[in-house]
């Protein structure tokens, strides 16, 4: 193995440069292939499965009905918080009709 590695370092500059470029391309293709497999596996695990007819229409309709029914959950499963009421601005207080006093 040591002889083989030593032989790769010998030779012309062109041969060594082509070997480095080939190694880089091979490593890049391997990395892209592995990452593609990982991302596809994660996407398949996260997305809902398709029905037998090849459509996910029922799953989409079911998710839409849950969203419209007000379950209070977002797509990531986090509970949404209601907004705090803001105190009225000075302009709103000045234009608001005053309540009759209880005298």
PDB file of N, CA and C in Angstrom:
ATOM      1  N   UNK A   1       0.832  -1.187   0.000  1.00  0.00           N
ATOM      2  CA  UNK A   1       0.000   0.000   0.000  1.00  0.00           C
ATOM      3  C   UNK A   1       0.875   1.249   0.000  1.00  0.00           C
ATOM      4  N   UNK A   2       1.930   1.240   0.804  1.00  0.00           N
ATOM      5  CA  UNK A   2       2.812   2.403   0.879  1.00  0.00           C
ATOM      6  C   UNK A   2       3.502   2.637  -0.458  1.00  0.00           C
ATOM      7  N   UNK A   3       3.885   1.542  -1.151  1.00  0.00           N
ATOM      8  CA  UNK A   3       4.502   1.692  -2.468  1.00  0.00           C
ATOM      9  C   UNK A   3       3.520   2.313  -3.454  1.00  0.00           C
ATOM     10  N   UNK A   4       2.287   1.846  -3.382  1.00  0.00           N
ATOM     11  CA  UNK A   4       1.259   2.346  -4.313  1.00  0.00           C
ATOM     12  C   UNK A   4       0.998   3.834  -4.095  1.00  0.00           C
ATOM     13  N   UNK A   5       0.917   4.252  -2.831  1.00  0.00           N
ATOM     14  CA  UNK A   5       0.712   5.663  -2.528  1.00  0.00           C
ATOM     15  C   UNK A   5       1.929   6.471  -2.973  1.00  0.00           C
ATOM     16  N   UNK A   6       3.113   5.943  -2.777  1.00  0.00           N
ATOM     17  CA  UNK A   6       4.323   6.617  -3.216  1.00  0.00           C
ATOM     18  C   UNK A   6       4.377   6.756  -4.724  1.00  0.00           C
ATOM     19  N   UNK A   7       3.902   5.733  -5.441  1.00  0.00           N
ATOM     20  CA  UNK A   7       3.894   5.798  -6.905  1.00  0.00           C
ATOM     21  C   UNK A   7       2.902   6.836  -7.402  1.00  0.00           C
ATOM     22  N   UNK A   8       1.801   7.018  -6.686  1.00  0.00           N
ATOM     23  CA  UNK A   8       0.825   8.009  -7.125  1.00  0.00           C
ATOM     24  C   UNK A   8       1.386   9.425  -7.039  1.00  0.00           C
ATOM     25  N   UNK A   9       2.309   9.645  -6.120  1.00  0.00           N
ATOM     26  CA  UNK A   9       2.889  10.966  -5.953  1.00  0.00           C
ATOM     27  C   UNK A   9       3.994  11.235  -6.967  1.00  0.00           C
ATOM     28  N   UNK A  10       4.452  10.197  -7.662  1.00  0.00           N
ATOM     29  CA  UNK A  10       5.482  10.367  -8.683  1.00  0.00           C
ATOM     30  C   UNK A  10       4.820  10.707 -10.007  1.00  0.00           C
ATOM     31  N   UNK A  11       5.626  11.077 -10.953  1.00  0.00           N
ATOM     32  CA  UNK A  11       5.100  11.341 -12.286  1.00  0.00           C
ATOM     33  C   UNK A  11       4.978  12.831 -12.547  1.00  0.00           C
ATOM     34  N   UNK A  12       4.385  13.117 -13.669  1.00  0.00           N
ATOM     35  CA  UNK A  12       4.304  14.510 -14.092  1.00  0.00           C
ATOM     36  C   UNK A  12       3.260  15.272 -13.289  1.00  0.00           C
ATOM     37  N   UNK A  13       3.358  16.571 -13.359  1.00  0.00           N
ATOM     38  CA  UNK A  13       2.400  17.434 -12.677  1.00  0.00           C
ATOM     39  C   UNK A  13       1.008  17.233 -13.247  1.00  0.00           C
ATOM     40  N   UNK A  14       0.906  17.001 -14.530  1.00  0.00           N
ATOM     41  CA  UNK A  14      -0.395  16.780 -15.170  1.00  0.00           C
ATOM     42  C   UNK A  14      -1.059  15.524 -14.629  1.00  0.00           C
ATOM     43  N   UNK A  15      -0.276  14.443 -14.503  1.00  0.00           N
ATOM     44  CA  UNK A  15      -0.835  13.177 -14.004  1.00  0.00           C
ATOM     45  C   UNK A  15      -1.335  13.348 -12.572  1.00  0.00           C
ATOM     46  N   UNK A  16      -0.539  14.011 -11.727  1.00  0.00           N
ATOM     47  CA  UNK A  16      -0.964  14.214 -10.340  1.00  0.00           C
ATOM     48  C   UNK A  16      -2.191  15.111 -10.255  1.00  0.00           C
ATOM     49  N   UNK A  17      -2.230  16.156 -11.078  1.00  0.00           N
ATOM     50  CA  UNK A  17      -3.378  17.052 -11.065  1.00  0.00           C
ATOM     51  C   UNK A  17      -4.641  16.320 -11.490  1.00  0.00           C
ATOM     52  N   UNK A  18      -4.554  15.510 -12.531  1.00  0.00           N
ATOM     53  CA  UNK A  18      -5.721  14.740 -12.983  1.00  0.00           C
ATOM     54  C   UNK A  18      -6.165  13.739 -11.925  1.00  0.00           C
ATOM     55  N   UNK A  19      -5.208  13.156 -11.206  1.00  0.00           N
ATOM     56  CA  UNK A  19      -5.576  12.223 -10.146  1.00  0.00           C
ATOM     57  C   UNK A  19      -6.314  12.957  -9.021  1.00  0.00           C
ATOM     58  N   UNK A  20      -5.832  14.140  -8.642  1.00  0.00           N
ATOM     59  CA  UNK A  20      -6.501  14.918  -7.591  1.00  0.00           C
ATOM     60  C   UNK A  20      -7.897  15.345  -8.030  1.00  0.00           C
ATOM     61  N   UNK A  21      -8.033  15.762  -9.269  1.00  0.00           N
ATOM     62  CA  UNK A  21      -9.352  16.161  -9.769  1.00  0.00           C
ATOM     63  C   UNK A  21     -10.298  14.967  -9.791  1.00  0.00           C
ATOM     64  N   UNK A  22      -9.805  13.818 -10.251  1.00  0.00           N
ATOM     65  CA  UNK A  22     -10.636  12.613 -10.273  1.00  0.00           C
ATOM     66  C   UNK A  22     -11.066  12.190  -8.881  1.00  0.00           C
ATOM     67  N   UNK A  23     -10.149  12.286  -7.918  1.00  0.00           N
ATOM     68  CA  UNK A  23     -10.480  11.942  -6.535  1.00  0.00           C
ATOM     69  C   UNK A  23     -11.529  12.895  -5.980  1.00  0.00           C
ATOM     70  N   UNK A  24     -11.384  14.189  -6.283  1.00  0.00           N
ATOM     71  CA  UNK A  24     -12.355  15.173  -5.818  1.00  0.00           C
ATOM     72  C   UNK A  24     -13.726  14.906  -6.423  1.00  0.00           C
ATOM     73  N   UNK A  25     -13.792  14.625  -7.717  1.00  0.00           N
ATOM     74  CA  UNK A  25     -15.078  14.362  -8.383  1.00  0.00           C
ATOM     75  C   UNK A  25     -15.721  13.108  -7.812  1.00  0.00           C
ATOM     76  N   UNK A  26     -14.940  12.057  -7.639  1.00  0.00           N
ATOM     77  CA  UNK A  26     -15.479  10.809  -7.084  1.00  0.00           C
ATOM     78  C   UNK A  26     -15.999  11.027  -5.661  1.00  0.00           C
ATOM     79  N   UNK A  27     -15.254  11.746  -4.846  1.00  0.00           N
ATOM     80  CA  UNK A  27     -15.704  12.029  -3.485  1.00  0.00           C
ATOM     81  C   UNK A  27     -16.956  12.887  -3.466  1.00  0.00           C
ATOM     82  N   UNK A  28     -17.024  13.878  -4.363  1.00  0.00           N
ATOM     83  CA  UNK A  28     -18.206  14.739  -4.426  1.00  0.00           C
ATOM     84  C   UNK A  28     -19.437  13.950  -4.839  1.00  0.00           C
ATOM     85  N   UNK A  29     -19.289  13.094  -5.843  1.00  0.00           N
ATOM     86  CA  UNK A  29     -20.427  12.278  -6.287  1.00  0.00           C
ATOM     87  C   UNK A  29     -20.886  11.328  -5.182  1.00  0.00           C
ATOM     88  N   UNK A  30     -19.954  10.778  -4.449  1.00  0.00           N
ATOM     89  CA  UNK A  30     -20.313   9.893  -3.340  1.00  0.00           C
ATOM     90  C   UNK A  30     -21.069  10.672  -2.267  1.00  0.00           C
ATOM     91  N   UNK A  31     -20.584  11.854  -1.935  1.00  0.00           N
ATOM     92  CA  UNK A  31     -21.246  12.671  -0.927  1.00  0.00           C
ATOM     93  C   UNK A  31     -22.657  13.047  -1.365  1.00  0.00           C
ATOM     94  N   UNK A  32     -22.809  13.481  -2.599  1.00  0.00           N
ATOM     95  CA  UNK A  32     -24.135  13.868  -3.097  1.00  0.00           C
ATOM     96  C   UNK A  32     -25.071  12.659  -3.111  1.00  0.00           C
ATOM     97  N   UNK A  33     -24.576  11.510  -3.498  1.00  0.00           N
ATOM     98  CA  UNK A  33     -25.413  10.308  -3.506  1.00  0.00           C
ATOM     99  C   UNK A  33     -25.882   9.912  -2.125  1.00  0.00           C
ATOM    100  N   UNK A  34     -24.990   9.938  -1.154  1.00  0.00           N
ATOM    101  CA  UNK A  34     -25.357   9.562   0.215  1.00  0.00           C
ATOM    102  C   UNK A  34     -26.350  10.575   0.796  1.00  0.00           C
ATOM    103  N   UNK A  35     -26.092  11.866   0.584  1.00  0.00           N
ATOM    104  CA  UNK A  35     -27.002  12.885   1.111  1.00  0.00           C
ATOM    105  C   UNK A  35     -28.375  12.800   0.449  1.00  0.00           C
ATOM    106  N   UNK A  36     -28.419  12.468  -0.835  1.00  0.00           N
ATOM    107  CA  UNK A  36     -29.711  12.305  -1.503  1.00  0.00           C
ATOM    108  C   UNK A  36     -30.503  11.164  -0.882  1.00  0.00           C
ATOM    109  N   UNK A  37     -29.843  10.062  -0.631  1.00  0.00           N
ATOM    110  CA  UNK A  37     -30.534   8.934  -0.007  1.00  0.00           C
ATOM    111  C   UNK A  37     -31.047   9.303   1.386  1.00  0.00           C
ATOM    112  N   UNK A  38     -30.253  10.022   2.145  1.00  0.00           N
ATOM    113  CA  UNK A  38     -30.669  10.417   3.495  1.00  0.00           C
ATOM    114  C   UNK A  38     -31.868  11.354   3.428  1.00  0.00           C
ATOM    115  N   UNK A  39     -31.806  12.345   2.548  1.00  0.00           N
ATOM    116  CA  UNK A  39     -32.909  13.300   2.456  1.00  0.00           C
ATOM    117  C   UNK A  39     -34.192  12.650   1.954  1.00  0.00           C
ATOM    118  N   UNK A  40     -34.094  11.737   1.011  1.00  0.00           N
ATOM    119  CA  UNK A  40     -35.288  11.044   0.523  1.00  0.00           C
ATOM    120  C   UNK A  40     -35.880  10.175   1.626  1.00  0.00           C
ATOM    121  N   UNK A  41     -35.034   9.519   2.399  1.00  0.00           N
ATOM    122  CA  UNK A  41     -35.533   8.691   3.495  1.00  0.00           C
ATOM    123  C   UNK A  41     -36.239   9.530   4.552  1.00  0.00           C
ATOM    124  N   UNK A  42     -35.674  10.677   4.876  1.00  0.00           N
ATOM    125  CA  UNK A  42     -36.296  11.561   5.863  1.00  0.00           C
ATOM    126  C   UNK A  42     -37.622  12.097   5.326  1.00  0.00           C
ATOM    127  N   UNK A  43     -37.649  12.482   4.050  1.00  0.00           N
ATOM    128  CA  UNK A  43     -38.883  13.013   3.468  1.00  0.00           C
ATOM    129  C   UNK A  43     -39.980  11.953   3.449  1.00  0.00           C
ATOM    130  N   UNK A  44     -39.631  10.730   3.146  1.00  0.00           N
ATOM    131  CA  UNK A  44     -40.635   9.657   3.151  1.00  0.00           C
ATOM    132  C   UNK A  44     -41.162   9.385   4.552  1.00  0.00           C
ATOM    133  N   UNK A  45     -40.313   9.539   5.542  1.00  0.00           N
ATOM    134  CA  UNK A  45     -40.751   9.306   6.919  1.00  0.00           C
ATOM    135  C   UNK A  45     -41.640  10.436   7.418  1.00  0.00           C
ATOM    136  N   UNK A  46     -41.407  11.655   6.942  1.00  0.00           N
ATOM    137  CA  UNK A  46     -42.153  12.806   7.430  1.00  0.00           C
ATOM    138  C   UNK A  46     -43.472  12.987   6.698  1.00  0.00           C
ATOM    139  N   UNK A  47     -43.479  12.823   5.386  1.00  0.00           N
ATOM    140  CA  UNK A  47     -44.690  13.061   4.600  1.00  0.00           C
ATOM    141  C   UNK A  47     -45.695  11.930   4.788  1.00  0.00           C
ATOM    142  N   UNK A  48     -46.993  12.225   4.651  1.00  0.00           N
ATOM    143  CA  UNK A  48     -47.995  11.168   4.793  1.00  0.00           C
ATOM    144  C   UNK A  48     -47.920  10.213   3.606  1.00  0.00           C
ATOM    145  N   UNK A  49     -48.229   8.945   3.836  1.00  0.00           N
ATOM    146  CA  UNK A  49     -48.172   7.986   2.735  1.00  0.00           C
ATOM    147  C   UNK A  49     -49.296   8.235   1.730  1.00  0.00           C
ATOM    148  N   UNK A  50     -49.054   7.852   0.500  1.00  0.00           N
ATOM    149  CA  UNK A  50     -50.070   8.006  -0.543  1.00  0.00           C
ATOM    150  C   UNK A  50     -51.101   6.888  -0.446  1.00  0.00           C
ATOM    151  N   UNK A  51     -52.305   7.175  -0.941  1.00  0.00           N
ATOM    152  CA  UNK A  51     -53.348   6.153  -0.964  1.00  0.00           C
ATOM    153  C   UNK A  51     -53.058   5.164  -2.079  1.00  0.00           C
ATOM    154  N   UNK A  52     -53.892   4.116  -2.177  1.00  0.00           N
ATOM    155  CA  UNK A  52     -53.689   3.087  -3.188  1.00  0.00           C
ATOM    156  C   UNK A  52     -53.819   3.651  -4.598  1.00  0.00           C
ATOM    157  N   UNK A  53     -54.651   4.680  -4.797  1.00  0.00           N
ATOM    158  CA  UNK A  53     -54.816   5.246  -6.131  1.00  0.00           C
ATOM    159  C   UNK A  53     -53.719   6.249  -6.476  1.00  0.00           C
ATOM    160  N   UNK A  54     -52.753   6.453  -5.587  1.00  0.00           N
ATOM    161  CA  UNK A  54     -51.617   7.308  -5.887  1.00  0.00           C
ATOM    162  C   UNK A  54     -51.828   8.767  -5.540  1.00  0.00           C
ATOM    163  N   UNK A  55     -52.874   9.090  -4.800  1.00  0.00           N
ATOM    164  CA  UNK A  55     -53.077  10.492  -4.429  1.00  0.00           C
ATOM    165  C   UNK A  55     -53.178  10.605  -2.923  1.00  0.00           C
ATOM    166  N   UNK A  56     -52.801  11.753  -2.447  1.00  0.00           N
ATOM    167  CA  UNK A  56     -52.878  12.021  -1.013  1.00  0.00           C
ATOM    168  C   UNK A  56     -54.003  13.009  -0.742  1.00  0.00           C
ATOM    169  N   UNK A  57     -55.076  12.925  -1.523  1.00  0.00           N
ATOM    170  CA  UNK A  57     -56.164  13.896  -1.412  1.00  0.00           C
ATOM    171  C   UNK A  57     -56.892  13.758  -0.068  1.00  0.00           C
ATOM    172  N   UNK A  58     -57.123  12.517   0.364  1.00  0.00           N
ATOM    173  CA  UNK A  58     -57.832  12.328   1.636  1.00  0.00           C
ATOM    174  C   UNK A  58     -57.014  12.868   2.803  1.00  0.00           C
ATOM    175  N   UNK A  59     -55.715  12.603   2.784  1.00  0.00           N
ATOM    176  CA  UNK A  59     -54.865  13.085   3.868  1.00  0.00           C
ATOM    177  C   UNK A  59     -54.842  14.608   3.876  1.00  0.00           C
ATOM    178  N   UNK A  60     -54.824  15.198   2.691  1.00  0.00           N
ATOM    179  CA  UNK A  60     -54.819  16.656   2.610  1.00  0.00           C
ATOM    180  C   UNK A  60     -56.149  17.222   3.090  1.00  0.00           C
ATOM    181  N   UNK A  61     -57.253  16.588   2.708  1.00  0.00           N
ATOM    182  CA  UNK A  61     -58.568  17.053   3.135  1.00  0.00           C
ATOM    183  C   UNK A  61     -58.724  16.907   4.643  1.00  0.00           C
ATOM    184  N   UNK A  62     -58.218  15.819   5.177  1.00  0.00           N
ATOM    185  CA  UNK A  62     -58.300  15.603   6.618  1.00  0.00           C
ATOM    186  C   UNK A  62     -57.482  16.648   7.362  1.00  0.00           C
ATOM    187  N   UNK A  63     -56.302  16.962   6.854  1.00  0.00           N
ATOM    188  CA  UNK A  63     -55.473  17.976   7.495  1.00  0.00           C
ATOM    189  C   UNK A  63     -56.137  19.347   7.403  1.00  0.00           C
ATOM    190  N   UNK A  64     -56.806  19.612   6.288  1.00  0.00           N
ATOM    191  CA  UNK A  64     -57.503  20.881   6.133  1.00  0.00           C
ATOM    192  C   UNK A  64     -58.678  20.990   7.084  1.00  0.00           C
ATOM    193  N   UNK A  65     -59.400  19.885   7.296  1.00  0.00           N
ATOM    194  CA  UNK A  65     -60.532  19.935   8.214  1.00  0.00           C
ATOM    195  C   UNK A  65     -60.061  20.127   9.655  1.00  0.00           C
ATOM    196  N   UNK A  66     -58.907  19.544  10.000  1.00  0.00           N
ATOM    197  CA  UNK A  66     -58.368  19.761  11.341  1.00  0.00           C
ATOM    198  C   UNK A  66     -57.967  21.211  11.529  1.00  0.00           C
ATOM    199  N   UNK A  67     -57.394  21.794  10.489  1.00  0.00           N
ATOM    200  CA  UNK A  67     -56.958  23.192  10.598  1.00  0.00           C
ATOM    201  C   UNK A  67     -58.155  24.119  10.718  1.00  0.00           C
ATOM    202  N   UNK A  68     -59.230  23.817   9.996  1.00  0.00           N
ATOM    203  CA  UNK A  68     -60.393  24.695  10.056  1.00  0.00           C
ATOM    204  C   UNK A  68     -61.214  24.471  11.323  1.00  0.00           C
ATOM    205  N   UNK A  69     -61.077  23.314  11.953  1.00  0.00           N
ATOM    206  CA  UNK A  69     -61.841  23.062  13.170  1.00  0.00           C
ATOM    207  C   UNK A  69     -61.240  23.776  14.375  1.00  0.00           C
ATOM    208  N   UNK A  70     -60.049  24.348  14.213  1.00  0.00           N
ATOM    209  CA  UNK A  70     -59.463  25.136  15.294  1.00  0.00           C
ATOM    210  C   UNK A  70     -58.849  24.289  16.387  1.00  0.00           C
ATOM    211  N   UNK A  71     -58.093  23.280  16.017  1.00  0.00           N
ATOM    212  CA  UNK A  71     -57.454  22.453  17.033  1.00  0.00           C
ATOM    213  C   UNK A  71     -56.343  23.191  17.737  1.00  0.00           C
ATOM    214  N   UNK A  72     -55.867  24.300  17.160  1.00  0.00           N
ATOM    215  CA  UNK A  72     -54.843  25.098  17.810  1.00  0.00           C
ATOM    216  C   UNK A  72     -53.438  24.593  17.600  1.00  0.00           C
ATOM    217  N   UNK A  73     -53.219  23.704  16.663  1.00  0.00           N
ATOM    218  CA  UNK A  73     -51.879  23.194  16.411  1.00  0.00           C
ATOM    219  C   UNK A  73     -51.422  23.671  15.047  1.00  0.00           C
ATOM    220  N   UNK A  74     -50.154  23.993  14.937  1.00  0.00           N
ATOM    221  CA  UNK A  74     -49.591  24.379  13.660  1.00  0.00           C
ATOM    222  C   UNK A  74     -49.083  23.141  12.952  1.00  0.00           C
ATOM    223  N   UNK A  75     -48.486  23.314  11.789  1.00  0.00           N
ATOM    224  CA  UNK A  75     -48.013  22.177  10.996  1.00  0.00           C
ATOM    225  C   UNK A  75     -46.929  21.393  11.724  1.00  0.00           C
ATOM    226  N   UNK A  76     -46.145  22.023  12.558  1.00  0.00           N
ATOM    227  CA  UNK A  76     -45.076  21.333  13.258  1.00  0.00           C
ATOM    228  C   UNK A  76     -45.507  20.793  14.611  1.00  0.00           C
ATOM    229  N   UNK A  77     -46.792  20.905  14.933  1.00  0.00           N
ATOM    230  CA  UNK A  77     -47.303  20.357  16.173  1.00  0.00           C
ATOM    231  C   UNK A  77     -47.185  21.298  17.352  1.00  0.00           C
ATOM    232  N   UNK A  78     -46.776  22.525  17.097  1.00  0.00           N
ATOM    233  CA  UNK A  78     -46.670  23.489  18.189  1.00  0.00           C
ATOM    234  C   UNK A  78     -48.021  24.156  18.392  1.00  0.00           C
ATOM    235  N   UNK A  79     -48.356  24.395  19.622  1.00  0.00           N
ATOM    236  CA  UNK A  79     -49.614  25.065  19.924  1.00  0.00           C
ATOM    237  C   UNK A  79     -49.449  26.553  19.660  1.00  0.00           C
ATOM    238  N   UNK A  80     -50.401  27.129  18.936  1.00  0.00           N
ATOM    239  CA  UNK A  80     -50.296  28.548  18.646  1.00  0.00           C
ATOM    240  C   UNK A  80     -50.759  29.350  19.855  1.00  0.00           C
ATOM    241  N   UNK A  81     -50.110  30.466  20.080  1.00  0.00           N
ATOM    242  CA  UNK A  81     -50.464  31.330  21.200  1.00  0.00           C
ATOM    243  C   UNK A  81     -51.389  32.425  20.713  1.00  0.00           C
ATOM    244  N   UNK A  82     -52.344  32.765  21.546  1.00  0.00           N
ATOM    245  CA  UNK A  82     -53.215  33.872  21.167  1.00  0.00           C
ATOM    246  C   UNK A  82     -52.478  35.175  21.446  1.00  0.00           C
ATOM    247  N   UNK A  83     -52.817  36.190  20.666  1.00  0.00           N
ATOM    248  CA  UNK A  83     -52.149  37.470  20.830  1.00  0.00           C
ATOM    249  C   UNK A  83     -52.731  38.197  22.033  1.00  0.00           C
ATOM    250  N   UNK A  84     -51.878  38.892  22.732  1.00  0.00           N
ATOM    251  CA  UNK A  84     -52.336  39.687  23.861  1.00  0.00           C
ATOM    252  C   UNK A  84     -53.081  40.909  23.340  1.00  0.00           C
ATOM    253  N   UNK A  85     -54.115  41.331  24.047  1.00  0.00           N
ATOM    254  CA  UNK A  85     -54.794  42.557  23.618  1.00  0.00           C
ATOM    255  C   UNK A  85     -53.898  43.758  23.879  1.00  0.00           C
ATOM    256  N   UNK A  86     -53.811  44.612  22.875  1.00  0.00           N
ATOM    257  CA  UNK A  86     -53.006  45.820  23.017  1.00  0.00           C
ATOM    258  C   UNK A  86     -53.810  46.891  23.724  1.00  0.00           C
ATOM    259  N   UNK A  87     -53.163  47.663  24.562  1.00  0.00           N
ATOM    260  CA  UNK A  87     -53.885  48.796  25.141  1.00  0.00           C
ATOM    261  C   UNK A  87     -54.144  49.825  24.037  1.00  0.00           C
ATOM    262  N   UNK A  88     -55.253  50.528  24.105  1.00  0.00           N
ATOM    263  CA  UNK A  88     -55.553  51.490  23.048  1.00  0.00           C
ATOM    264  C   UNK A  88     -54.537  52.616  23.026  1.00  0.00           C
ATOM    265  N   UNK A  89     -54.251  53.079  21.824  1.00  0.00           N
ATOM    266  CA  UNK A  89     -53.301  54.182  21.677  1.00  0.00           C
ATOM    267  C   UNK A  89     -53.964  55.476  22.158  1.00  0.00           C
ATOM    268  N   UNK A  90     -53.183  56.501  22.408  1.00  0.00           N
ATOM    269  CA  UNK A  90     -53.766  57.773  22.860  1.00  0.00           C
ATOM    270  C   UNK A  90     -54.777  58.330  21.858  1.00  0.00           C
ATOM    271  N   UNK A  91     -54.537  58.148  20.558  1.00  0.00           N
ATOM    272  CA  UNK A  91     -55.473  58.646  19.557  1.00  0.00           C
ATOM    273  C   UNK A  91     -56.803  57.895  19.636  1.00  0.00           C
ATOM    274  N   UNK A  92     -56.740  56.583  19.884  1.00  0.00           N
ATOM    275  CA  UNK A  92     -57.969  55.796  20.001  1.00  0.00           C
ATOM    276  C   UNK A  92     -58.732  56.171  21.268  1.00  0.00           C
ATOM    277  N   UNK A  93     -58.005  56.451  22.349  1.00  0.00           N
ATOM    278  CA  UNK A  93     -58.670  56.842  23.596  1.00  0.00           C
ATOM    279  C   UNK A  93     -59.375  58.185  23.457  1.00  0.00           C
ATOM    280  N   UNK A  94     -58.761  59.108  22.712  1.00  0.00           N
ATOM    281  CA  UNK A  94     -59.348  60.427  22.557  1.00  0.00           C
ATOM    282  C   UNK A  94     -60.587  60.393  21.676  1.00  0.00           C
ATOM    283  N   UNK A  95     -60.602  59.496  20.675  1.00  0.00           N
ATOM    284  CA  UNK A  95     -61.746  59.449  19.758  1.00  0.00           C
ATOM    285  C   UNK A  95     -62.861  58.539  20.267  1.00  0.00           C
ATOM    286  N   UNK A  96     -62.604  57.721  21.275  1.00  0.00           N
ATOM    287  CA  UNK A  96     -63.620  56.809  21.778  1.00  0.00           C
ATOM    288  C   UNK A  96     -64.674  57.598  22.573  1.00  0.00           C
ATOM    289  N   UNK A  97     -65.939  57.209  22.426  1.00  0.00           N
ATOM    290  CA  UNK A  97     -66.977  57.913  23.205  1.00  0.00           C
ATOM    291  C   UNK A  97     -66.808  57.583  24.679  1.00  0.00           C
ATOM    292  N   UNK A  98     -66.939  58.575  25.481  1.00  0.00           N
ATOM    293  CA  UNK A  98     -66.779  58.367  26.924  1.00  0.00           C
ATOM    294  C   UNK A  98     -68.061  57.774  27.489  1.00  0.00           C
ATOM    295  N   UNK A  99     -67.912  56.923  28.458  1.00  0.00           N
ATOM    296  CA  UNK A  99     -69.060  56.276  29.082  1.00  0.00           C
ATOM    297  C   UNK A  99     -69.742  57.285  30.005  1.00  0.00           C
ATOM    298  N   UNK A 100     -71.070  57.239  30.096  1.00  0.00           N
ATOM    299  CA  UNK A 100     -71.777  58.156  30.998  1.00  0.00           C
ATOM    300  C   UNK A 100     -71.391  57.840  32.451  1.00  0.00           C
ATOM    301  N   UNK A 101     -71.267  58.856  33.220  1.00  0.00           N
ATOM    302  CA  UNK A 101     -70.871  58.654  34.617  1.00  0.00           C
ATOM    303  C   UNK A 101     -72.094  58.153  35.411  1.00  0.00           C
ATOM    304  N   UNK A 102     -71.829  57.411  36.459  1.00  0.00           N
ATOM    305  CA  UNK A 102     -72.869  56.807  37.279  1.00  0.00           C
ATOM    306  C   UNK A 102     -73.199  57.706  38.461  1.00  0.00           C
ATOM    307  N   UNK A 103     -73.514  58.972  38.254  1.00  0.00           N
ATOM    308  CA  UNK A 103     -73.835  59.895  39.352  1.00  0.00           C
ATOM    309  C   UNK A 103     -75.253  59.779  39.768  1.00  0.00           C
TER     310      UNK A 103
END
